[in-house]
Short mmCIF file of C-alpha atoms and ligand atoms in Angstrom, two decimals:
data_model
loop_
_atom_site.label_atom_id
_atom_site.label_comp_id
_atom_site.label_asym_id
_atom_site.label_seq_id
_atom_site.Cartn_x
_atom_site.Cartn_y
_atom_site.Cartn_z
CA UNK F 1 13.16 -0.14 23.40
CA UNK F 2 14.14 -2.67 25.70
CA UNK F 3 12.99 -3.50 29.03
CA UNK F 4 14.00 -3.11 32.46
CA UNK F 5 15.20 -7.07 33.06
CA UNK F 6 18.24 -7.78 36.06
CA UNK F 7 18.85 -11.30 35.34
CA UNK F 8 19.91 -9.67 31.64
CA UNK F 9 23.20 -10.07 30.20
CA UNK F 10 21.90 -7.14 27.81
CA UNK F 11 23.26 -3.88 29.14
CA UNK F 12 20.63 -1.44 27.97
CA UNK F 13 18.15 -3.98 29.26
CA UNK F 14 19.83 -4.55 32.87
CA UNK F 15 21.69 -0.40 33.36
CA UNK F 16 17.46 0.89 31.36
CA UNK F 17 17.40 4.20 31.09
CA UNK F 18 13.72 4.48 31.00
CA UNK F 19 13.68 2.87 34.77
CA UNK F 20 16.59 4.82 35.94
CA UNK F 21 14.05 8.37 34.69
CA UNK F 22 11.37 6.92 36.53
CA UNK F 23 13.26 5.67 40.16
CA UNK F 24 14.70 9.86 40.16
CA UNK F 25 11.33 10.62 38.93
CA UNK F 26 10.36 8.45 41.71
CA UNK F 27 13.14 10.05 43.82
CA UNK F 28 12.24 13.90 43.13
CA UNK F 29 8.34 13.50 44.16
CA UNK F 30 8.66 11.31 47.69
CA UNK F 31 12.27 13.29 48.46
CA UNK F 32 10.36 15.35 51.28
CA UNK F 33 8.08 12.01 51.60
CA UNK F 34 8.63 11.74 55.53
CA UNK F 35 6.52 8.62 55.68
CA UNK F 36 8.30 6.97 53.09
CA UNK F 37 11.63 7.88 54.35
CA UNK F 38 11.10 6.94 58.08
CA UNK F 39 9.28 3.64 56.50
CA UNK F 40 12.90 2.55 54.21
CA UNK F 41 15.45 3.76 57.19
CA UNK F 42 13.19 1.08 59.42
CA UNK F 43 14.10 -0.97 56.13
CA UNK F 44 17.31 -0.30 55.69
CA UNK F 45 17.76 -0.66 59.72
CA UNK F 46 17.20 -4.48 58.94
CA UNK F 47 20.98 -4.33 57.67
CA UNK F 48 19.68 -6.09 54.39
CA UNK F 49 19.93 -4.05 51.70
CA UNK F 50 17.67 -1.24 49.95
CA UNK F 51 17.12 -1.40 46.05
CA UNK F 52 17.73 1.28 43.57
CA UNK F 53 14.98 2.56 43.90
CA UNK F 54 14.50 3.21 47.86
CA UNK F 55 17.99 4.26 48.38
CA UNK F 56 17.69 6.68 45.54
CA UNK F 57 14.48 8.72 47.65
CA UNK F 58 16.79 8.60 50.23
CA UNK F 59 19.84 10.15 48.15
CA UNK F 60 17.19 12.93 46.83
CA UNK F 61 15.97 13.15 51.40
CA UNK F 62 16.11 16.82 51.92
CA UNK F 63 14.86 17.05 55.09
CA UNK F 64 17.40 17.46 57.84
CA UNK F 65 16.04 15.86 60.81
CA UNK F 66 16.23 12.25 57.60
CA UNK F 67 19.93 13.15 56.64
CA UNK F 68 21.58 13.10 60.17
CA UNK F 69 19.59 10.01 60.79
CA UNK F 70 20.95 8.48 57.39
CA UNK F 71 24.29 9.23 58.73
CA UNK F 72 24.11 8.21 61.87
CA UNK F 73 22.35 4.68 60.03
CA UNK F 74 24.89 4.53 57.42
CA UNK F 75 28.09 5.08 60.26
CA UNK F 76 26.46 1.98 62.28
CA UNK F 77 26.00 -0.04 59.51
CA UNK F 78 29.87 0.26 58.59
CA UNK F 79 30.98 -0.33 62.13
CA UNK F 80 28.71 -3.02 62.71
CA UNK F 81 30.16 -5.16 58.75
CA UNK F 82 33.64 -3.46 58.94
CA UNK F 83 34.44 -2.33 62.56
CA UNK F 84 37.61 0.26 62.80
CA UNK F 85 39.92 -1.54 60.14
CA UNK F 86 40.73 0.06 57.20
CA UNK F 87 42.36 -1.47 54.11
CA UNK F 88 45.74 -0.68 52.83
CA UNK F 89 46.44 -0.73 49.11
CA UNK F 90 48.92 1.57 46.93
CA UNK F 91 48.14 2.03 43.39
CA UNK F 92 51.17 0.62 40.76
CA UNK F 93 50.59 1.84 37.42
CA UNK F 94 52.89 -0.09 34.93
CA UNK F 95 52.01 2.11 31.48
CA UNK F 96 50.53 4.77 30.18
CA UNK F 97 50.45 3.92 27.14
CA UNK F 98 46.41 4.22 25.03
CA UNK F 99 43.98 4.41 22.36
CA UNK F 100 41.18 5.53 23.49
CA UNK F 101 40.71 9.05 23.62
CA UNK F 102 38.77 9.57 27.67
CA UNK F 103 37.87 12.86 26.91
CA UNK F 104 38.33 13.42 30.77
CA UNK F 105 41.58 11.08 30.82
CA UNK F 106 44.59 11.90 30.45
CA UNK F 107 46.43 8.73 29.06
CA UNK F 108 43.48 9.90 25.23
CA UNK F 109 45.46 9.35 22.20
CA UNK F 110 45.08 12.70 21.67
CA UNK F 111 47.48 13.84 24.00
CA UNK F 112 50.79 14.07 22.58
CA UNK F 113 52.84 15.97 25.67
CA UNK F 114 52.13 13.19 27.99
CA UNK F 115 55.37 11.33 27.99
CA UNK F 116 54.30 7.65 27.37
CA UNK F 117 56.06 4.91 29.75
CA UNK F 118 56.00 1.52 30.23
CA UNK F 119 57.71 -0.44 32.52
CA UNK F 120 59.81 -2.93 32.17
CA UNK F 121 59.91 -6.57 34.54
CA UNK F 122 63.39 -5.26 35.96
CA UNK F 123 61.60 -1.84 36.60
CA UNK F 124 58.67 -3.53 37.64
CA UNK F 125 60.89 -5.20 40.61
CA UNK F 126 62.32 -2.04 41.66
CA UNK F 127 59.17 -0.63 42.18
CA UNK F 128 57.66 -3.71 44.04
CA UNK F 129 60.41 -3.41 46.40
CA UNK F 130 59.88 0.92 46.83
CA UNK F 131 56.14 -0.66 47.94
CA UNK F 132 57.09 -3.78 49.73
CA UNK F 133 59.51 -1.32 51.58
CA UNK F 134 56.80 1.65 52.13
CA UNK F 135 54.83 -1.92 54.11
CA UNK F 136 52.23 -2.31 51.68
CA UNK F 137 51.30 -5.89 50.81
CA UNK F 138 47.99 -5.00 48.85
CA UNK F 139 48.62 -3.45 45.41
CA UNK F 140 45.97 -1.85 42.37
CA UNK F 141 47.75 -2.27 38.96
CA UNK F 142 46.77 0.35 36.22
CA UNK F 143 47.65 0.10 33.24
CA UNK F 144 45.95 1.50 29.73
CA UNK F 145 44.19 0.20 26.80
CA UNK F 146 46.79 -0.02 24.18
CA UNK F 147 46.82 -4.10 22.49
CA UNK F 148 50.56 -3.65 20.93
CA UNK F 149 51.89 -1.86 24.14
CA UNK F 150 50.07 -3.08 26.96
CA UNK F 151 48.76 -6.30 26.04
CA UNK F 152 47.34 -9.30 28.61
CA UNK F 153 50.14 -11.49 28.45
CA UNK F 154 52.52 -7.83 29.34
CA UNK F 155 49.61 -8.00 32.42
CA UNK F 156 50.12 -11.68 33.22
CA UNK F 157 53.54 -11.77 32.84
CA UNK F 158 53.63 -8.22 35.28
CA UNK F 159 51.97 -9.99 37.72
CA UNK F 160 54.07 -13.02 38.15
CA UNK F 161 57.24 -11.20 38.55
CA UNK F 162 55.18 -9.19 41.74
CA UNK F 163 54.11 -11.73 43.34
CA UNK F 164 57.32 -13.75 43.01
CA UNK F 165 59.25 -11.10 44.71
CA UNK F 166 59.73 -11.07 48.13
CA UNK F 167 63.00 -8.46 49.46
CA UNK F 168 64.03 -8.93 53.24
CA UNK F 169 59.79 -9.34 55.31
CA UNK F 170 58.30 -7.49 52.11
CA UNK F 171 55.21 -9.57 49.74
CA UNK F 172 52.61 -8.14 47.97
CA UNK F 173 49.90 -11.00 49.20
CA UNK F 174 47.18 -9.70 46.60
CA UNK F 175 47.17 -8.21 43.49
CA UNK F 176 44.03 -6.68 41.46
CA UNK F 177 43.59 -5.42 38.41
CA UNK F 178 42.37 -2.04 36.89
CA UNK F 179 41.81 -2.85 33.35
CA UNK F 180 39.95 -1.67 30.39
CA UNK F 181 36.87 -4.19 29.50
CA UNK F 182 37.93 -7.54 27.79
CA UNK F 183 37.63 -10.83 27.14
CA UNK F 184 36.23 -14.49 29.17
CA UNK F 185 39.12 -16.27 27.84
CA UNK F 186 41.83 -12.75 29.15
CA UNK F 187 39.88 -12.81 32.74
CA UNK F 188 40.47 -16.99 33.16
CA UNK F 189 43.85 -15.96 32.42
CA UNK F 190 43.85 -13.55 35.10
CA UNK F 191 42.21 -15.83 37.31
CA UNK F 192 44.97 -17.98 36.96
CA UNK F 193 47.81 -15.18 37.37
CA UNK F 194 45.95 -14.94 41.00
CA UNK F 195 44.95 -11.57 41.02
CA UNK F 196 42.07 -10.66 43.82
CA UNK F 197 39.40 -8.14 42.55
CA UNK F 198 39.13 -7.27 39.34
CA UNK F 199 37.73 -3.78 38.98
CA UNK F 200 36.74 -1.22 35.71
CA UNK F 201 34.67 2.05 36.28
CA UNK F 202 31.67 2.18 34.66
CA UNK F 203 32.47 5.70 34.73
CA UNK F 204 29.58 6.80 33.07
CA UNK F 205 26.09 4.76 32.81
CA UNK F 206 24.38 7.28 30.61
CA UNK F 207 24.64 5.64 27.35
CA UNK F 208 24.44 8.69 25.25
CA UNK F 209 26.75 10.30 27.55
CA UNK F 210 28.78 7.59 27.95
CA UNK F 211 29.27 7.74 24.00
CA UNK F 212 30.22 11.42 23.91
CA UNK F 213 33.16 10.88 26.57
CA UNK F 214 34.80 8.07 24.89
CA UNK F 215 34.45 8.95 21.24
CA UNK F 216 37.24 6.58 19.60
CA UNK F 217 38.99 3.20 20.56
CA UNK F 218 38.07 0.33 22.39
CA UNK F 219 36.14 1.72 25.14
CA UNK F 220 33.15 3.24 23.39
CA UNK F 221 31.03 0.75 22.79
CA UNK F 222 29.00 1.00 25.62
CA UNK F 223 28.04 -2.47 25.32
CA UNK F 224 31.33 -4.27 25.84
CA UNK F 225 32.24 -1.91 28.84
CA UNK F 226 29.01 -2.20 30.93
CA UNK F 227 28.60 -6.11 30.16
CA UNK F 228 32.64 -6.55 31.43
CA UNK F 229 31.52 -7.65 35.18
CA UNK F 230 29.65 -10.80 33.34
CA UNK F 231 32.64 -11.63 31.11
CA UNK F 232 34.07 -11.49 34.16
CA UNK F 233 32.67 -13.17 36.47
CA UNK F 234 31.81 -16.03 33.12
CA UNK F 235 35.66 -16.33 33.14
CA UNK F 236 36.21 -17.24 37.05
CA UNK F 237 36.64 -14.41 38.28
CA UNK F 238 34.08 -13.60 41.74
CA UNK F 239 35.52 -10.52 42.90
CA UNK F 240 34.54 -7.28 41.39
CA UNK F 241 34.69 -3.87 42.33
CA UNK F 242 32.41 -1.04 40.87
CA UNK F 243 32.65 2.47 40.45
CA UNK F 244 31.59 5.60 38.79
CA UNK F 245 33.42 8.64 37.96
CA UNK F 246 31.73 11.52 39.44
CA UNK F 247 32.05 14.78 38.04
CA UNK F 248 30.82 12.99 34.14
CA UNK F 249 27.25 12.89 34.35
CA UNK F 250 24.35 14.06 37.11
CA UNK F 251 24.66 11.67 40.05
CA UNK F 252 21.49 10.58 40.37
CA UNK F 253 21.70 8.84 37.68
CA UNK F 254 25.33 7.64 37.95
CA UNK F 255 23.80 6.74 42.02
CA UNK F 256 20.88 4.62 40.59
CA UNK F 257 23.17 2.92 37.76
CA UNK F 258 25.77 1.42 40.70
CA UNK F 259 23.12 0.45 42.25
CA UNK F 260 21.29 -1.63 39.41
CA UNK F 261 24.77 -3.45 38.64
CA UNK F 262 24.91 -4.09 41.84
CA UNK F 263 21.84 -6.03 42.20
CA UNK F 264 22.16 -7.02 38.24
CA UNK F 265 25.08 -9.07 39.04
CA UNK F 266 23.42 -10.70 42.34
CA UNK F 267 20.70 -11.60 40.31
CA UNK F 268 22.61 -13.47 37.58
CA UNK F 269 25.71 -14.81 39.50
CA UNK F 270 24.61 -14.05 43.02
CA UNK F 271 26.59 -12.57 44.45
CA UNK F 272 27.04 -8.68 44.20
CA UNK F 273 30.53 -6.54 43.18
CA UNK F 274 32.89 -6.97 46.33
CA UNK F 275 33.75 -3.35 46.40
CA UNK F 276 32.79 0.44 44.89
CA UNK F 277 34.75 2.83 43.41
CA UNK F 278 33.96 6.44 44.34
CA UNK F 279 36.49 8.41 42.23
CA UNK F 280 35.89 12.06 41.76
CA UNK F 281 37.25 13.22 38.49
CA UNK F 282 40.39 15.35 38.75
CA UNK F 283 42.35 18.53 37.35
CA UNK F 284 45.33 16.41 35.28
CA UNK F 285 47.02 16.90 32.48
CA UNK F 286 45.36 18.49 29.57
CA UNK F 287 41.84 18.24 31.06
CA UNK F 288 40.60 20.79 32.84
CA UNK F 289 37.86 20.05 35.07
CA UNK F 290 36.17 22.86 33.72
CA UNK F 291 34.92 21.80 30.80
CA UNK F 292 32.87 19.38 33.01
CA UNK F 293 29.70 20.81 34.41
CA UNK F 294 28.13 17.87 36.15
CA UNK F 295 31.40 17.66 39.15
CA UNK F 296 29.47 17.20 42.36
CA UNK F 297 30.65 19.13 46.53
CA UNK F 298 31.97 17.97 49.57
CA UNK F 299 28.04 17.55 51.50
CA UNK F 300 26.72 15.73 48.19
CA UNK F 301 29.80 13.29 48.09
CA UNK F 302 29.42 12.46 52.05
CA UNK F 303 25.57 11.60 51.25
CA UNK F 304 26.02 9.56 48.07
CA UNK F 305 28.34 7.33 50.46
CA UNK F 306 26.65 7.24 53.21
CA UNK F 307 23.49 6.29 50.96
CA UNK F 308 25.83 3.16 49.03
CA UNK F 309 26.56 2.20 52.55
CA UNK F 310 22.98 1.39 53.60
CA UNK F 311 22.72 0.57 50.15
CA UNK F 312 24.73 -2.43 49.47
CA UNK F 313 26.12 -3.29 53.15
CA UNK F 314 28.54 -6.18 52.69
CA UNK F 315 29.93 -4.31 50.34
CA UNK F 316 33.82 -2.35 50.49
CA UNK F 317 34.46 0.90 49.39
CA UNK F 318 37.38 2.52 48.30
CA UNK F 319 38.59 6.19 48.11
CA UNK F 320 41.82 7.06 46.45
CA UNK F 321 44.06 10.24 46.64
CA UNK F 322 42.40 11.76 44.31
CA UNK F 323 40.24 12.92 47.22
CA UNK F 324 42.05 15.44 50.27
CA UNK F 325 43.00 13.89 54.05
CA UNK F 326 39.42 16.77 54.83
CA UNK F 327 37.68 14.73 52.73
CA UNK F 328 38.22 11.50 53.34
CA UNK F 329 38.50 12.34 57.77
CA UNK F 330 34.50 13.27 56.63
CA UNK F 331 33.55 9.40 55.07
CA UNK F 332 36.10 6.93 56.43
CA UNK F 333 33.34 6.53 59.49
CA UNK F 334 30.32 6.61 56.67
CA UNK F 335 31.11 3.89 54.89
CA UNK F 336 34.63 3.98 53.92
CA UNK F 337 36.72 0.32 54.08
CA UNK F 338 39.88 0.75 52.48
CA UNK F 339 42.24 3.49 51.58
CA UNK F 340 45.55 3.92 49.37
CA UNK F 341 48.96 5.96 50.67
CA UNK F 342 51.39 6.80 50.33
CA UNK F 343 50.48 6.83 46.85
CA UNK F 344 52.13 7.98 43.14
CA UNK F 345 50.02 7.53 39.82
CA UNK F 346 53.08 8.11 37.71
CA UNK F 347 54.72 4.95 35.23
CA UNK F 348 57.46 4.31 37.58
CA UNK F 349 56.95 6.66 40.52
CA UNK F 350 57.34 5.01 43.73
CA UNK F 351 61.25 4.01 42.58
CA UNK F 352 62.52 7.21 41.52
CA UNK F 353 60.63 10.33 41.72
CA UNK F 354 59.37 12.11 37.82
CA UNK F 355 61.58 15.06 37.24
CA UNK F 356 59.22 17.66 36.65
CA UNK F 357 58.83 17.74 33.18
CA UNK F 358 59.04 13.81 32.61
CA UNK F 359 55.47 13.82 34.67
CA UNK F 360 53.16 10.60 33.66
CA UNK F 361 50.57 10.93 35.97
CA UNK F 362 47.14 10.03 35.40
CA UNK F 363 45.90 13.30 37.79
CA UNK F 364 47.12 14.80 40.45
CA UNK F 365 47.23 13.68 43.70
CA UNK F 366 44.95 15.48 46.98
CA UNK F 367 46.66 13.65 50.01
CA UNK F 368 50.15 13.65 49.40
CA UNK F 369 51.15 11.84 52.04
CA UNK F 370 53.07 9.18 53.36
CA UNK F 371 51.97 5.33 54.10
CA UNK F 372 53.40 5.44 57.81
CA UNK F 373 52.10 9.68 58.32
CA UNK F 374 48.26 7.85 56.91
CA UNK F 375 48.46 5.35 58.93
CA UNK F 376 49.39 7.25 62.33
CA UNK F 377 46.91 9.48 60.88
CA UNK F 378 44.17 6.32 60.74
CA UNK F 379 44.94 4.99 63.79
CA UNK F 380 45.29 9.13 66.09
CA UNK F 381 41.91 8.47 64.88
CA UNK F 382 41.00 4.75 65.87
CA UNK F 383 40.56 3.18 63.32
CA UNK F 384 43.07 -0.21 62.09
CA UNK F 385 44.63 0.35 59.47
CA UNK F 386 44.88 -3.15 57.94
CA UNK F 387 47.37 -5.18 55.43
CA UNK F 388 45.53 -7.96 55.41
CA UNK F 389 44.64 -10.63 52.52
CA UNK F 390 43.92 -13.41 54.10
CA UNK F 391 40.04 -14.12 53.17
CA UNK F 392 41.00 -14.43 49.32
CA UNK F 393 44.99 -16.52 50.13
CA UNK F 394 42.52 -18.55 51.87
CA UNK F 395 39.77 -19.80 48.63
CA UNK F 396 37.56 -16.92 50.44
CA UNK F 397 35.81 -14.63 47.92
CA UNK F 398 32.08 -13.72 46.07
CA UNK F 399 29.89 -15.25 48.16
CA UNK F 400 31.90 -17.17 50.21
CA UNK F 401 33.69 -14.29 51.33
CA UNK F 402 29.57 -12.89 51.51
CA UNK F 403 28.79 -15.45 54.38
CA UNK F 404 31.51 -15.15 56.53
CA UNK F 405 30.62 -10.85 56.92
CA UNK F 406 26.71 -12.38 57.25
CA UNK F 407 27.48 -15.14 59.28
CA UNK F 408 28.98 -12.54 61.80
CA UNK F 409 32.64 -13.93 62.11
CA UNK F 410 34.40 -10.90 61.00
CA UNK F 411 35.25 -9.78 64.27
CA UNK F 412 36.67 -13.21 65.22
CA UNK F 413 38.50 -13.35 61.81
CA UNK F 414 39.12 -9.91 59.90
CA UNK F 415 39.98 -8.09 63.17
CA UNK F 416 42.95 -10.55 64.43
CA UNK F 417 43.68 -10.48 61.24
CA UNK F 418 44.30 -6.08 60.95
CA UNK F 419 45.75 -6.67 63.79
CA UNK F 420 48.63 -9.13 63.12
CA UNK F 421 48.54 -6.89 59.54
CA UNK F 422 49.50 -3.64 61.21
CA UNK F 423 51.86 -5.91 64.32
CA UNK F 424 53.89 -6.36 60.65
CA UNK F 425 54.06 -3.03 59.49
CA UNK F 426 55.36 -2.26 63.08
CA UNK F 427 57.91 -4.58 63.42
CA UNK F 428 59.03 -3.98 60.24
CA UNK F 429 58.44 0.04 58.30
CA UNK F 430 56.86 1.82 60.85
CA UNK F 431 58.22 5.48 62.07
CA UNK F 432 59.39 5.13 66.33
CA UNK F 433 55.46 7.19 66.71
CA UNK F 434 53.62 5.16 64.96
CA UNK F 435 55.25 2.29 66.62
CA UNK F 436 54.22 3.19 70.26
CA UNK F 437 50.48 4.69 68.88
CA UNK F 438 50.06 1.25 66.99
CA UNK F 439 51.72 -0.86 69.92
CA UNK F 440 48.96 0.87 71.96
CA UNK F 441 46.22 0.07 69.59
CA UNK F 442 47.44 -3.04 69.53
CA UNK F 443 46.86 -4.29 72.89
CA UNK F 444 43.39 -2.36 73.37
CA UNK F 445 42.24 -3.76 70.89
CA UNK F 446 43.13 -8.12 70.85
CA UNK F 447 40.63 -7.28 73.80
CA UNK F 448 37.41 -7.10 72.14
CA UNK F 449 37.81 -10.50 69.65
CA UNK F 450 34.76 -12.17 71.36
CA UNK F 451 36.77 -15.78 71.25
CA UNK F 452 38.20 -16.81 73.82
CA UNK F 453 40.17 -19.68 72.07
CA UNK F 454 40.89 -17.07 69.18
CA UNK F 455 42.50 -13.79 71.14
CA UNK F 456 44.65 -16.26 72.83
CA UNK F 457 46.03 -17.69 69.46
CA UNK F 458 46.45 -13.39 68.74
CA UNK F 459 48.75 -13.41 71.25
CA UNK F 460 50.58 -16.22 71.32
CA UNK F 461 51.30 -14.86 67.07
CA UNK F 462 51.99 -11.97 68.22
CA UNK F 463 55.34 -12.95 70.30
CA UNK F 464 56.34 -15.30 67.17
CA UNK F 465 56.46 -12.02 65.66
CA UNK F 466 57.92 -10.35 67.76
CA UNK F 467 60.60 -12.18 68.93
CA UNK F 468 60.52 -15.19 66.56
CA UNK F 469 60.89 -12.93 63.84
CA UNK F 470 58.28 -14.56 61.91
CA UNK F 471 55.54 -13.62 59.92
CA UNK F 472 52.18 -13.63 57.08
CA UNK F 473 50.36 -14.80 60.03
CA UNK F 474 46.34 -15.91 59.38
CA UNK F 475 43.04 -16.71 60.43
N1 LIG W 1 42.33 1.65 30.75
C1 LIG W 1 41.77 1.11 32.10
C2 LIG W 1 39.73 2.33 32.04
O1 LIG W 1 40.20 2.34 30.86
O2 LIG W 1 39.22 1.28 32.53
C3 LIG W 1 42.05 1.52 33.95
C4 LIG W 1 42.52 2.14 34.30
S1 LIG W 1 42.11 4.16 34.85
C5 LIG W 1 43.78 4.45 34.64
C6 LIG W 1 42.01 3.90 36.12
C7 LIG W 1 40.27 5.03 35.90
O3 LIG W 1 41.13 6.20 36.13
C8 LIG W 1 39.60 4.78 34.91
O4 LIG W 1 38.22 4.17 34.86
C9 LIG W 1 38.64 6.69 35.64
O5 LIG W 1 37.70 6.35 35.66
C10 LIG W 1 39.99 7.27 36.02
N2 LIG W 1 40.58 8.98 35.82
C11 LIG W 1 40.48 8.73 34.99
N3 LIG W 1 41.07 9.92 33.98
C12 LIG W 1 40.22 10.33 35.41
C13 LIG W 1 40.66 12.43 35.50
N4 LIG W 1 40.99 13.18 35.25
N5 LIG W 1 40.63 12.29 38.08
C14 LIG W 1 39.86 11.25 38.42
N6 LIG W 1 39.80 9.91 37.75
C15 LIG W 1 40.26 9.34 36.36
#
């Protein structure tokens, strides 16, 4: 039997099944324990986070007024660390060739009717130009696992192509990568290629379920997959993005596993995950969601987002276009810091609309609005859509980013960067109505920059953008 040890490099010791079961028992036994719950809420107010056990009690808590307090605290923590900024990104699907047998994913090897596509470098250019013309600056690359069709060299070449394209005032300034678990050597190559975050969803932390859900292919190796973030860190990538696919196993199990993973990365590498994603299983080609009986409703989903926010206050949280406008609206203020906009999950879907009988997409989108509609919608709710990519370009990754968060300088750094990148968007891509709302928002938000010198410089930069045609200012 394995023993729980957050410092171990062995998957079954840092994500320890027995420890999760004990955690869930503890949470269940204390879900009405008002005194303990109060103490945990007080502890969470210190903004130093909570352990997987503590956060699991809050997740299980079913005392209505305490849950209200949990939501209020999550909202406050979100405001304190992230203000009202929401970072924008888009996924870019490079290839849906895949040799894995993931039972929930339409790209699985046995799906013979999904059209298989892989973008050439020329096609990538077209996609990137289309994305730049929408206003995107940050991408998440997606690809199936297939050493023949999508070897690491292909991914590296694609990253190079993406960074090289400068169309009008456009540029992709940060490429995050969501590809299958790989070797330390390959992670090093990705780092050298200048990637932002390496994203890999655990799918499920429950080893037995994992094996059932991944019956064939390289991804069926639970330990190799679970230990991937350690190899990424070893390869020099210090911004990693975790996540589980909610709906595959019991959410409380996944929640505890996710936080144990964060604790493990902190214990071994001194820095937890840069982001946590909260995808939910969606209908897709050859996938019937009714075959999976652990789906979670919107209330539980909101509770999970709030409890993650409280447990790991510095970690960014991402929600994709899998979720509807309504759900996104509900969870944005509870802790989400990044959302996608105008997304296509098909290979080549930005440059050209696919004919209905040639659908290569990974899953159905719930939020089909354009980026401009999303930007305006966010601003109408008083959020600042941010296209900022400054931190990693200034070398503020890993623990250096975390120290910026902890130093309280975010309002003098991230806030002005968000406003300046929003200004770029308004100048170059926004519809007139969006521009009007955005200009007012920027004027109002400049007043919230505490440092007078920074404020002056922002005003000067904004003027140089508007009247001098200059771009890409950042702190
Ligand atoms: N191939 C890589 C891997 O296996 O990690 C990464 C790319 S894969 C395109 C990205 C993610 O899509 C997977 O990690 C999985 O969580 C998610 N996904 C797969 N099928 C899905 C579905 N039916 N609904 C929602 N998300 C799904």
